[in-house]
Short mmCIF file of C-alpha atoms in Angstrom, two decimals:
data_model
loop_
_atom_site.label_atom_id
_atom_site.label_comp_id
_atom_site.label_asym_id
_atom_site.label_seq_id
_atom_site.Cartn_x
_atom_site.Cartn_y
_atom_site.Cartn_z
CA MET A 6 -12.23 23.83 -128.32
CA ARG A 7 -10.05 21.03 -128.61
CA LYS A 8 -8.05 20.37 -131.54
CA ASN A 9 -6.29 17.39 -130.22
CA ARG A 10 -4.11 16.83 -133.35
CA ARG A 11 -0.71 15.94 -134.03
CA SER A 12 2.03 18.18 -135.55
CA ASN A 13 2.82 17.86 -139.19
CA LYS A 14 6.25 18.76 -138.46
CA LYS A 15 8.32 15.44 -138.21
CA THR A 16 12.04 16.79 -139.00
CA ASP A 17 12.43 18.09 -135.20
CA ASN A 18 10.69 15.46 -133.57
CA ILE A 19 12.62 14.93 -130.23
CA PHE A 20 10.03 12.84 -128.40
CA PRO A 21 10.17 10.64 -126.42
CA ILE A 22 12.78 12.42 -124.22
CA ASN A 23 13.93 12.78 -120.72
CA ILE A 24 12.60 15.62 -118.65
CA ASP A 25 15.78 16.85 -117.45
CA GLU A 26 17.10 16.78 -121.28
CA LEU A 27 13.71 18.67 -122.46
CA GLU A 28 14.62 21.33 -119.70
CA ALA A 29 18.08 21.63 -120.83
CA ARG A 30 17.10 22.27 -124.55
CA LEU A 31 14.44 24.84 -123.47
CA GLN A 32 16.80 26.62 -121.39
CA LYS A 33 19.72 26.64 -124.06
CA GLU A 34 17.00 27.92 -126.58
CA PHE A 35 16.04 30.81 -123.96
CA LYS A 36 19.69 31.54 -122.97
CA ASN A 37 18.49 30.39 -119.37
CA SER A 38 16.35 33.40 -119.29
CA PRO A 39 14.16 33.72 -116.13
CA ASP A 40 11.21 34.30 -118.23
CA LEU A 41 10.82 30.55 -118.91
CA SER A 42 8.86 28.58 -115.96
CA PHE A 43 9.67 24.84 -115.90
CA SER A 44 8.18 22.89 -113.07
CA LYS A 45 8.58 19.08 -112.70
CA TYR A 46 6.14 16.82 -110.61
CA GLU A 47 6.36 13.18 -109.75
CA HIS A 48 2.93 11.35 -109.82
CA HIS A 49 2.60 7.56 -109.62
CA GLY A 50 6.02 6.98 -110.20
CA LYS A 51 6.03 9.13 -113.65
CA LYS A 52 7.72 12.60 -113.71
CA ILE A 53 5.54 15.27 -115.40
CA ALA A 54 6.79 18.55 -116.35
CA VAL A 55 4.55 21.77 -116.58
CA PHE A 56 6.12 24.93 -118.63
CA SER A 57 5.36 28.11 -119.93
CA ILE A 58 6.13 31.67 -119.90
CA PRO A 59 4.32 33.19 -116.84
CA TYR A 60 3.49 36.70 -118.13
CA LEU A 61 2.05 35.21 -121.02
CA VAL A 62 -0.73 33.08 -119.71
CA GLU A 63 -3.50 33.24 -117.14
CA ALA A 64 -2.03 32.41 -113.78
CA SER A 65 -5.23 31.49 -112.14
CA MET A 66 -5.91 29.18 -114.97
CA ILE A 67 -2.86 27.38 -114.72
CA GLU A 68 -3.20 27.01 -110.85
CA GLU A 69 -7.06 26.31 -110.77
CA ASN A 70 -7.62 24.23 -113.87
CA LEU A 71 -4.33 22.62 -114.78
CA LEU A 72 -2.09 21.99 -111.89
CA LYS A 73 -5.00 21.17 -109.26
CA PRO A 74 -6.54 18.46 -111.09
CA LEU A 75 -3.15 17.32 -112.46
CA LEU A 76 -1.65 16.87 -108.94
CA ASN A 77 -4.98 16.00 -107.14
CA LYS A 78 -6.51 13.40 -109.20
CA ASP A 79 -5.33 9.89 -108.40
CA ILE A 80 -4.89 8.40 -111.82
CA PRO A 81 -1.66 7.43 -113.80
CA TRP A 82 -1.30 10.15 -116.23
CA THR A 83 -0.82 9.63 -120.04
CA THR A 84 -1.21 11.98 -123.01
CA GLN A 85 -4.48 10.83 -123.61
CA THR A 86 -5.90 10.86 -120.13
CA ILE A 87 -4.53 14.45 -119.51
CA LEU A 88 -6.70 15.86 -122.71
CA ASP A 89 -9.60 13.40 -121.40
CA GLU A 90 -9.34 14.84 -117.71
CA ILE A 91 -8.48 18.38 -118.15
CA PRO A 92 -10.61 19.44 -120.99
CA LEU A 93 -9.61 23.13 -121.48
CA ASN A 94 -10.19 25.05 -124.57
CA ASP A 95 -7.68 25.03 -127.71
CA SER A 96 -5.79 21.88 -126.76
CA GLU A 97 -3.61 20.03 -129.06
CA THR A 98 -0.80 17.68 -128.85
CA ILE A 99 2.47 18.61 -130.42
CA THR A 100 5.72 16.64 -131.46
CA SER A 101 7.55 19.62 -133.13
CA PHE A 102 10.13 21.34 -131.01
CA GLN A 103 10.04 24.26 -133.04
CA GLU A 104 6.41 24.63 -133.00
CA ILE A 105 6.77 24.36 -129.23
CA LEU A 106 9.09 27.32 -129.10
CA GLN A 107 6.85 29.27 -131.26
CA LYS A 108 3.62 28.61 -129.18
CA LEU A 109 5.51 29.19 -125.89
CA ILE A 110 5.79 32.99 -127.14
CA ILE A 111 2.15 33.59 -127.70
CA GLY A 112 0.76 32.34 -124.32
CA THR A 113 0.88 28.49 -124.44
CA ALA A 114 1.24 26.25 -121.27
CA PHE A 115 2.70 22.57 -122.14
CA VAL A 116 2.16 19.59 -119.86
CA TYR A 117 4.65 16.60 -120.57
CA VAL A 118 4.81 13.06 -119.27
CA GLU A 119 8.12 11.43 -119.53
CA GLN A 120 9.01 9.12 -122.44
CA ALA A 121 5.44 10.30 -123.94
CA GLU A 122 5.70 10.53 -127.85
CA GLU A 123 3.93 14.07 -127.61
CA VAL A 124 3.37 16.92 -125.28
CA VAL A 125 -0.18 18.51 -124.61
CA ALA A 126 -0.61 22.08 -125.20
CA TYR A 127 -3.25 24.31 -123.90
CA LEU A 128 -3.45 28.05 -125.19
CA LEU A 129 -4.02 29.95 -122.00
CA LEU A 130 -3.28 33.42 -123.20
CA ASN A 131 -3.37 36.37 -120.77
CA LYS A 132 -5.88 38.63 -122.28
CA GLU A 133 -5.02 41.63 -120.22
CA LYS A 134 -5.31 44.34 -122.53
CA ARG A 135 -6.61 48.40 -122.59
CA SER A 136 -10.34 48.61 -122.11
CA LEU A 137 -12.33 50.14 -125.04
CA ASP A 138 -12.26 53.86 -125.36
CA LYS A 139 -13.13 56.41 -127.60
CA ALA A 140 -11.10 56.88 -130.83
CA GLU A 141 -8.30 59.18 -130.72
CA THR A 142 -7.58 60.18 -134.23
CA GLU A 143 -11.08 60.14 -135.87
CA SER A 144 -13.60 62.10 -133.88
CA LEU A 145 -17.20 61.81 -134.24
CA VAL A 146 -20.15 63.88 -132.97
CA LEU A 147 -22.80 61.45 -134.01
CA GLY A 148 -22.73 57.57 -133.97
CA PRO A 149 -20.73 54.76 -132.01
CA LYS A 150 -17.67 56.21 -129.91
CA ILE A 151 -15.90 52.93 -129.23
CA ALA A 152 -12.31 52.23 -131.06
CA PHE A 153 -10.54 49.10 -131.81
CA THR A 154 -7.85 47.90 -129.35
CA GLU A 155 -4.51 46.08 -129.53
CA SER A 156 -6.44 42.68 -129.05
CA LEU A 157 -7.46 41.04 -132.11
CA ILE A 158 -9.87 38.80 -129.94
CA THR A 159 -11.60 42.05 -128.57
CA ASN A 160 -11.88 43.37 -132.18
CA LEU A 161 -13.12 40.24 -133.77
CA ASN A 162 -15.67 40.25 -130.77
CA ILE A 163 -16.69 43.98 -131.77
CA VAL A 164 -16.89 43.21 -135.32
CA ARG A 165 -19.24 40.22 -134.63
CA TRP A 166 -21.25 42.03 -132.34
CA ARG A 167 -21.92 44.62 -134.92
CA ILE A 168 -22.34 42.23 -137.78
CA ARG A 169 -24.75 39.49 -136.37
CA SER A 170 -24.67 37.20 -139.64
CA THR A 171 -23.58 33.68 -140.34
CA ASP A 172 -22.77 35.24 -143.68
CA LEU A 173 -19.78 36.97 -141.89
CA VAL A 174 -16.36 35.40 -142.67
CA MET A 175 -13.05 36.09 -140.53
CA GLU A 176 -10.34 34.06 -142.39
CA GLU A 177 -7.19 33.47 -140.19
CA LEU A 178 -3.80 33.89 -141.73
CA LYS A 179 -0.20 33.81 -140.11
CA VAL A 180 2.44 36.09 -141.46
CA GLY A 181 5.98 36.33 -140.10
CA ASN A 182 8.98 34.06 -139.75
CA SER A 183 10.57 35.20 -136.87
CA LEU A 184 7.65 36.54 -135.14
CA PRO A 185 4.50 34.98 -136.23
CA ARG A 186 1.57 37.28 -136.30
CA GLU A 187 -2.01 36.63 -136.72
CA ILE A 188 -4.01 38.23 -139.37
CA ARG A 189 -7.91 38.09 -140.02
CA ILE A 190 -9.38 38.77 -143.57
CA VAL A 191 -12.99 40.05 -142.84
CA TYR A 192 -15.59 39.98 -145.37
CA MET A 193 -19.42 38.90 -146.24
CA LYS A 194 -19.29 35.95 -148.21
CA SER A 195 -22.53 36.50 -150.20
CA ILE A 196 -21.69 40.11 -151.06
CA ALA A 197 -17.63 40.83 -151.42
CA ASN A 198 -16.29 40.09 -154.76
CA GLU A 199 -14.60 37.09 -154.93
CA ALA A 200 -11.56 38.53 -156.86
CA ASP A 201 -11.06 41.01 -154.11
CA ILE A 202 -10.88 38.48 -151.59
CA ASN A 203 -8.76 36.20 -153.71
CA THR A 204 -6.21 39.30 -154.40
CA MET A 205 -6.30 40.58 -150.72
CA ARG A 206 -5.59 36.60 -149.40
CA GLN A 207 -2.98 35.94 -152.04
CA ARG A 208 -0.80 39.08 -151.38
CA ILE A 209 -0.92 38.38 -147.64
CA GLN A 210 0.23 34.81 -148.15
CA ASP A 211 2.96 35.47 -150.51
CA LEU A 212 4.59 37.68 -147.98
CA ASP A 213 8.07 36.47 -146.82
CA VAL A 214 9.08 38.65 -143.82
CA ASP A 215 10.24 38.41 -140.57
CA GLU A 216 7.40 40.25 -138.70
CA ILE A 217 4.61 42.50 -139.35
CA GLU A 218 4.81 45.54 -136.82
CA ASP A 219 1.17 46.74 -137.35
CA SER A 220 -1.76 46.94 -139.83
CA ALA A 221 -0.02 49.91 -141.43
CA VAL A 222 2.93 48.09 -142.14
CA LEU A 223 1.34 45.50 -143.56
CA GLN A 224 -0.84 48.03 -145.80
CA GLN A 225 2.56 49.13 -147.18
CA TYR A 226 3.63 45.56 -148.28
CA ILE A 227 0.47 44.44 -150.33
CA GLU A 228 -0.32 47.76 -151.71
CA ASP A 229 -0.44 48.16 -155.45
CA ASP A 230 2.09 50.85 -155.67
CA SER A 231 4.51 51.21 -152.88
CA LEU A 232 6.15 54.23 -154.45
CA SER A 233 3.00 56.38 -154.36
CA ILE A 234 2.41 58.97 -151.75
CA PHE A 235 -1.31 58.36 -151.64
CA PRO A 236 -2.71 55.55 -149.28
CA GLN A 237 -4.31 52.79 -151.03
CA PHE A 238 -6.09 51.16 -148.05
CA ASP A 239 -8.69 53.29 -146.01
CA SER A 240 -7.46 52.82 -142.24
CA THR A 241 -9.37 53.14 -139.33
CA GLU A 242 -9.95 52.61 -135.58
CA LEU A 243 -13.61 53.07 -135.81
CA PRO A 244 -15.53 49.58 -135.80
CA ASP A 245 -18.46 51.18 -137.24
CA ARG A 246 -16.83 52.54 -140.32
CA PHE A 247 -14.97 48.94 -140.67
CA THR A 248 -18.23 47.00 -140.54
CA TYR A 249 -19.99 49.42 -142.65
CA ALA A 250 -17.44 49.09 -145.70
CA VAL A 251 -17.56 45.16 -144.98
CA SER A 252 -21.44 45.46 -145.35
CA GLN A 253 -21.20 47.14 -148.38
CA GLY A 254 -18.86 44.35 -150.06
CA LYS A 255 -15.51 45.38 -149.22
CA VAL A 256 -12.69 43.22 -147.66
CA GLY A 257 -11.58 44.44 -144.29
CA VAL A 258 -8.33 42.90 -142.40
CA LEU A 259 -7.55 43.06 -138.82
CA VAL A 260 -4.00 42.38 -137.41
CA GLU A 261 -3.09 41.04 -134.09
CA ASN A 262 -1.76 43.95 -131.59
CA SER A 263 -2.86 46.64 -134.06
CA PRO A 264 -5.56 48.94 -132.75
CA THR A 265 -6.29 49.80 -136.44
CA GLY A 266 -7.95 47.83 -139.17
CA PHE A 267 -7.85 48.54 -142.97
CA ILE A 268 -10.25 48.32 -145.95
CA GLY A 269 -9.91 47.62 -149.47
CA PRO A 270 -10.57 48.34 -152.01
CA SER A 271 -10.58 51.86 -151.76
CA SER A 272 -10.81 55.05 -154.05
CA LEU A 273 -9.48 58.64 -153.46
CA PHE A 274 -13.02 59.75 -152.45
CA SER A 275 -13.69 57.06 -149.77
CA PHE A 276 -10.73 58.72 -147.68
CA LEU A 277 -13.21 61.83 -147.41
CA GLU A 278 -16.19 60.03 -146.51
CA SER A 279 -17.48 59.60 -142.92
CA THR A 280 -19.87 56.98 -141.38
CA GLU A 281 -21.05 60.31 -139.64
CA ASP A 282 -22.61 61.48 -143.16
CA LEU A 283 -24.95 58.36 -142.53
CA TYR A 284 -26.30 59.41 -139.29
CA MET A 285 -27.16 62.78 -140.41
CA ARG A 286 -30.14 64.04 -142.59
CA TRP A 287 -29.42 63.65 -146.16
CA GLY A 288 -29.02 67.18 -146.97
CA ALA A 289 -26.61 67.82 -144.21
CA GLY A 290 -24.65 64.89 -145.03
CA SER A 291 -24.14 66.03 -148.84
CA PHE A 292 -23.36 69.37 -147.60
CA LEU A 293 -20.55 68.16 -145.25
CA ARG A 294 -18.97 66.12 -148.17
CA PHE A 295 -19.02 68.81 -150.58
CA ILE A 296 -17.22 71.05 -147.87
CA ARG A 297 -14.72 68.44 -147.66
CA PHE A 298 -14.14 68.04 -151.46
CA ILE A 299 -13.70 71.87 -151.83
CA ALA A 300 -11.37 71.98 -148.75
CA MET A 301 -9.11 69.37 -150.23
CA PHE A 302 -8.67 71.23 -153.40
CA PHE A 303 -8.49 74.44 -151.49
CA SER A 304 -5.79 73.33 -149.31
CA ILE A 305 -3.75 72.06 -152.11
CA ILE A 306 -3.99 75.21 -154.45
CA ILE A 307 -4.43 78.13 -152.44
CA THR A 308 -0.87 78.68 -151.21
CA PRO A 309 0.84 77.85 -154.68
CA ALA A 310 -1.78 80.21 -156.48
CA TYR A 311 -0.77 83.27 -154.29
CA VAL A 312 2.89 82.61 -154.97
CA ALA A 313 2.25 82.28 -158.57
CA ALA A 314 0.11 85.36 -158.90
CA VAL A 315 2.50 87.39 -156.54
CA THR A 316 5.44 86.24 -158.62
CA TYR A 317 4.17 86.36 -162.37
CA GLN A 318 0.31 86.95 -162.72
CA PHE A 319 -0.29 90.27 -161.28
CA GLY A 320 -2.86 91.00 -163.63
CA ILE A 321 -5.25 88.36 -162.23
CA ILE A 322 -5.30 90.03 -158.84
CA PRO A 323 -7.84 93.13 -158.31
CA THR A 324 -6.19 96.49 -157.68
CA GLN A 325 -7.30 97.26 -154.24
CA LEU A 326 -5.91 93.49 -153.13
CA LEU A 327 -2.91 94.10 -155.09
CA ILE A 328 -2.10 97.44 -153.09
CA SER A 329 -2.66 95.63 -150.01
CA ILE A 330 -0.29 92.73 -150.92
CA GLY A 331 2.36 95.32 -151.94
CA GLN A 332 2.18 97.19 -148.61
CA SER A 333 2.32 94.04 -146.71
CA ARG A 334 5.45 92.72 -148.74
CA ALA A 335 6.96 96.08 -148.73
CA ALA A 336 9.33 95.30 -145.69
CA VAL A 337 9.74 91.61 -146.71
CA PRO A 338 13.38 90.70 -147.90
CA PHE A 339 12.48 87.40 -149.30
CA SER A 340 10.94 86.15 -152.45
CA PRO A 341 7.17 84.85 -152.48
CA ILE A 342 8.43 81.51 -152.83
CA PHE A 343 10.89 81.38 -150.05
CA GLU A 344 8.51 83.11 -147.82
CA ALA A 345 5.88 80.69 -148.51
CA LEU A 346 7.98 77.76 -148.16
CA LEU A 347 9.13 79.18 -144.65
CA LEU A 348 5.83 79.67 -143.36
CA GLU A 349 4.51 76.41 -144.48
CA PHE A 350 7.49 74.52 -142.87
CA LEU A 351 6.85 76.61 -139.40
CA ILE A 352 3.15 75.56 -139.67
CA GLU A 353 4.22 71.93 -140.10
CA LEU A 354 6.90 72.15 -137.27
CA LEU A 355 3.77 73.57 -134.85
CA ARG A 356 1.60 70.74 -136.11
CA GLU A 357 4.14 68.03 -135.27
CA ALA A 358 5.27 69.55 -132.21
CA GLY A 359 1.45 69.59 -130.88
CA ALA A 360 0.95 66.14 -132.06
CA ARG A 361 3.75 64.72 -130.09
CA LEU A 362 3.24 66.54 -126.75
CA PRO A 363 0.37 65.60 -124.19
CA THR A 364 -2.79 66.47 -125.29
CA LYS A 365 -3.53 69.67 -123.28
CA VAL A 366 0.08 70.87 -123.64
CA GLY A 367 -0.10 70.34 -127.39
CA GLN A 368 -3.22 72.16 -127.81
CA THR A 369 -1.77 75.13 -125.90
CA MET A 370 1.21 75.04 -127.74
CA GLY A 371 -0.34 74.97 -131.21
CA ILE A 372 -2.61 77.84 -130.56
CA VAL A 373 -0.18 80.03 -128.63
CA GLY A 374 2.74 79.13 -130.97
CA GLY A 375 0.71 79.64 -133.86
CA ILE A 376 -0.25 83.51 -132.77
CA VAL A 377 2.98 84.46 -131.19
CA ILE A 378 5.09 83.09 -134.03
CA GLY A 379 2.93 84.47 -136.61
CA GLN A 380 2.69 87.86 -135.07
CA ALA A 381 6.43 87.88 -134.49
CA ALA A 382 7.40 86.88 -138.18
CA VAL A 383 5.19 89.83 -139.42
CA ASP A 384 6.83 92.44 -137.01
CA ALA A 385 10.31 91.23 -137.85
CA GLY A 386 9.50 91.75 -141.67
CA LEU A 387 9.91 87.95 -142.32
CA THR A 388 6.41 87.44 -143.89
CA SER A 389 3.54 89.31 -144.81
CA ASN A 390 0.39 89.15 -142.90
CA ILE A 391 -1.65 88.32 -146.16
CA LEU A 392 0.11 85.20 -146.73
CA ILE A 393 -0.11 83.93 -143.00
CA ILE A 394 -3.98 84.10 -143.91
CA PHE A 395 -3.81 81.93 -146.81
CA VAL A 396 -1.27 79.45 -145.07
CA ALA A 397 -3.79 79.39 -142.22
CA MET A 398 -6.66 78.83 -144.24
CA SER A 399 -4.86 76.32 -146.18
CA ALA A 400 -3.88 74.26 -142.90
CA LEU A 401 -7.39 74.37 -141.60
CA ALA A 402 -8.93 73.01 -144.74
CA SER A 403 -6.42 69.95 -144.78
CA PHE A 404 -7.95 69.04 -141.13
CA THR A 405 -11.24 68.40 -142.73
CA SER A 406 -10.35 65.11 -144.12
CA PRO A 407 -11.65 62.38 -141.82
CA SER A 408 -8.41 60.38 -142.88
CA TYR A 409 -4.97 61.26 -141.30
CA LEU A 410 -3.32 59.66 -144.01
CA LEU A 411 -4.99 61.66 -146.76
CA GLY A 412 -4.64 65.05 -144.96
CA THR A 413 -0.93 64.17 -144.65
CA THR A 414 -0.77 63.50 -148.18
CA ILE A 415 -2.30 66.53 -149.21
CA ARG A 416 0.32 68.69 -146.89
CA VAL A 417 3.24 67.09 -148.69
CA VAL A 418 1.98 67.51 -152.22
CA ARG A 419 1.60 71.41 -151.52
CA PHE A 420 5.23 71.67 -151.14
CA PRO A 421 6.10 70.67 -154.82
CA LEU A 422 3.15 72.46 -156.18
CA ILE A 423 4.50 75.65 -154.42
CA ILE A 424 8.08 75.27 -156.05
CA LEU A 425 6.50 74.90 -159.26
CA ALA A 426 4.49 77.93 -158.88
CA GLY A 427 7.19 79.96 -157.81
CA THR A 428 9.30 79.04 -160.74
CA LEU A 429 6.80 78.76 -163.75
CA GLY A 430 3.82 80.32 -162.32
CA LEU A 431 0.40 79.24 -163.14
CA ILE A 432 1.92 76.98 -165.77
CA GLY A 433 3.80 75.32 -163.41
CA ILE A 434 0.47 74.99 -160.94
CA VAL A 435 -1.24 73.36 -164.34
CA PHE A 436 1.81 71.21 -164.98
CA GLY A 437 1.94 69.94 -161.61
CA LEU A 438 -1.93 69.10 -161.12
CA SER A 439 -1.80 67.42 -164.48
CA LEU A 440 0.97 65.26 -163.38
CA LEU A 441 -0.95 64.47 -160.17
CA ILE A 442 -4.21 63.58 -161.97
CA ILE A 443 -2.28 61.46 -164.71
CA HIS A 444 -0.98 59.43 -161.35
CA LEU A 445 -4.32 59.17 -159.80
CA ILE A 446 -5.64 57.79 -162.97
CA ARG A 447 -3.12 55.11 -163.31
CA LEU A 448 -3.33 54.21 -159.44
CA THR A 449 -5.46 51.35 -158.17
CA SER A 450 -6.29 49.65 -155.07
CA LEU A 451 -6.37 45.98 -155.14
CA GLY A 452 -6.61 46.45 -158.79
CA ARG A 453 -9.54 48.82 -158.78
CA PRO A 454 -9.19 52.26 -160.29
CA TYR A 455 -8.36 54.70 -157.71
CA LEU A 456 -10.59 57.58 -159.07
CA THR A 457 -13.72 55.40 -159.46
CA PRO A 458 -16.64 56.33 -159.77
CA LEU A 459 -15.24 59.38 -161.61
CA TYR A 460 -12.83 57.43 -163.70
CA PRO A 461 -14.03 55.23 -165.17
CA PHE A 462 -17.36 57.13 -164.92
CA GLN A 463 -20.25 55.31 -163.06
CA TRP A 464 -22.95 57.90 -162.66
CA ARG A 465 -25.24 55.45 -160.56
CA ASP A 466 -22.46 55.56 -157.91
CA MET A 467 -22.27 59.33 -157.64
CA ASP A 468 -24.83 59.47 -154.69
CA LYS A 469 -22.31 57.00 -152.82
CA VAL A 470 -19.43 59.43 -153.02
CA PHE A 471 -20.10 63.23 -153.69
CA PHE A 472 -23.61 63.57 -152.11
CA ARG A 473 -26.32 61.77 -150.30
CA LEU A 474 -29.87 60.95 -151.16
CA PRO A 475 -32.52 60.04 -148.46
CA ILE A 476 -31.70 56.70 -147.10
CA ASN A 477 -35.17 54.79 -148.45
CA ILE A 478 -33.75 55.68 -151.89
CA THR A 479 -30.23 54.50 -151.92
CA ASN A 480 -31.21 50.79 -152.20
CA LYS A 481 -27.95 49.60 -153.97
CA ARG A 482 -24.49 48.95 -153.30
CA ALA A 483 -21.63 50.73 -155.21
CA LYS A 484 -21.63 49.10 -158.72
CA SER A 485 -17.83 50.20 -159.08
CA TYR A 486 -16.77 47.54 -156.61
CA GLN A 487 -18.89 44.66 -158.53
CA PRO A 488 -20.30 43.02 -155.22
CA LYS A 489 -22.00 39.84 -155.77
CA LYS A 490 -25.46 41.30 -154.27
CA LEU A 491 -26.06 44.85 -155.73
CA ILE A 492 -29.51 45.25 -154.14
CA ARG A 493 -29.66 45.94 -150.37
CA PHE A 494 -33.35 46.30 -150.36
CA SER A 495 -36.29 46.91 -152.19
CA GLY A 496 -36.55 50.64 -153.12
CA LYS A 497 -40.35 50.27 -154.01
CA GLU A 498 -41.25 48.62 -150.75
CA ALA A 499 -39.37 50.86 -148.53
CA SER A 500 -40.96 54.11 -150.10
CA LYS A 501 -44.41 53.02 -149.11
CA LYS A 502 -45.82 54.90 -146.29
CA ARG A 503 -48.08 52.91 -144.10
CA ASP A 504 -50.66 54.07 -141.50
CA ILE A 505 -50.60 52.16 -137.93
CA ASP A 506 -53.96 50.65 -139.03
CA GLU A 507 -52.64 48.91 -142.12
#
């Protein structure tokens, strides 16, 4: 698509200029780096320069579609004839020297006819990226397996392929003073709440930073409470999860060179949802969601509860279990709080080591390391075997979260609760959980309550969060996010059973 526009930046207009002087200016900016390719030709008595950064542009496009017609056609070249005779996509004319520098480093090739008042720019970006592959951090049994890549163009193609509607909007923004990066805000025009779109757009536009390294970094810049440990945007590398959220009225964001997108507004419960729930029968999907909620609470509370009970509240432990705990702890020289923190720390070390090692080695490291260290710790009298069972159950429960960010948050929250349980007993646990609930009640995502639909209470949205109903009954989008279109389809028509002869 030919833009064929002049730059609005007049303050650093250096044209017209001699080609040798232009080359000297560019070499000075690039510190005489060999990365800059600057070729000079003479045609019909005029000097013509073609310059670019070779590994950022398509070499075949430069040779076949630019240089060959430029040198072989027997016409006197001007800026306008170049645009007319070499009609490549994404062409424009530029007069700003700073804009030339910015576009050189994103894969633009330039053609300049000496003493012309502008330079012709062609975006010939080398799109060589990794191919589509399975998601690494979000595993699915049912449903699409492809994941986003680092190529924004590829990601946009995937989203457009999944949502084939003219209602889909992909707004383009640029963020970064030193290293500008393209960002796309994705939403359904007739469904998404206008306030959510405006809030997301305004927060991104107001950023005054040198660069955005990744979508995860962008989230931290624009989230409601940067001091909170809880993630406030749902990050995903699965296109089907991304597009499903967009179709429900949420706002998605994709960032250039990032293999993950994120969605807002999000609630705490959206991090425990999986698109796999939709692909299953409603009963199985509801059961899995219920398991995840129980696992989240279990992972947070089980180890602190053990520490509190063994340290202060002996009376709540059944007699036979209390005898077993006493026997297993007889040789342990440490207090329950130190014992629990030590074991939790070892589990985190194993988890982190397994994640950083190559896949097969990491899996072996996690299994063998857990067995060997656990057994050795019990034999050495450093910990009790009952606590190892509780810590292992707590670790397994934290893995049930579909979101890696929420799983990490749960593991971090467990440590202060263990300390409170070891110092104040069950009162400390209640105190810690109360502070946690107060924080979650105050937390928001794009201005929406983080505990919706539990707080403020929306009983009509319970089937979108805590359980699933049959697909032909759930004909409404979540009211909590106030989409423009609440009704997805006619529930009355969907419930009709028609025979083939009808």
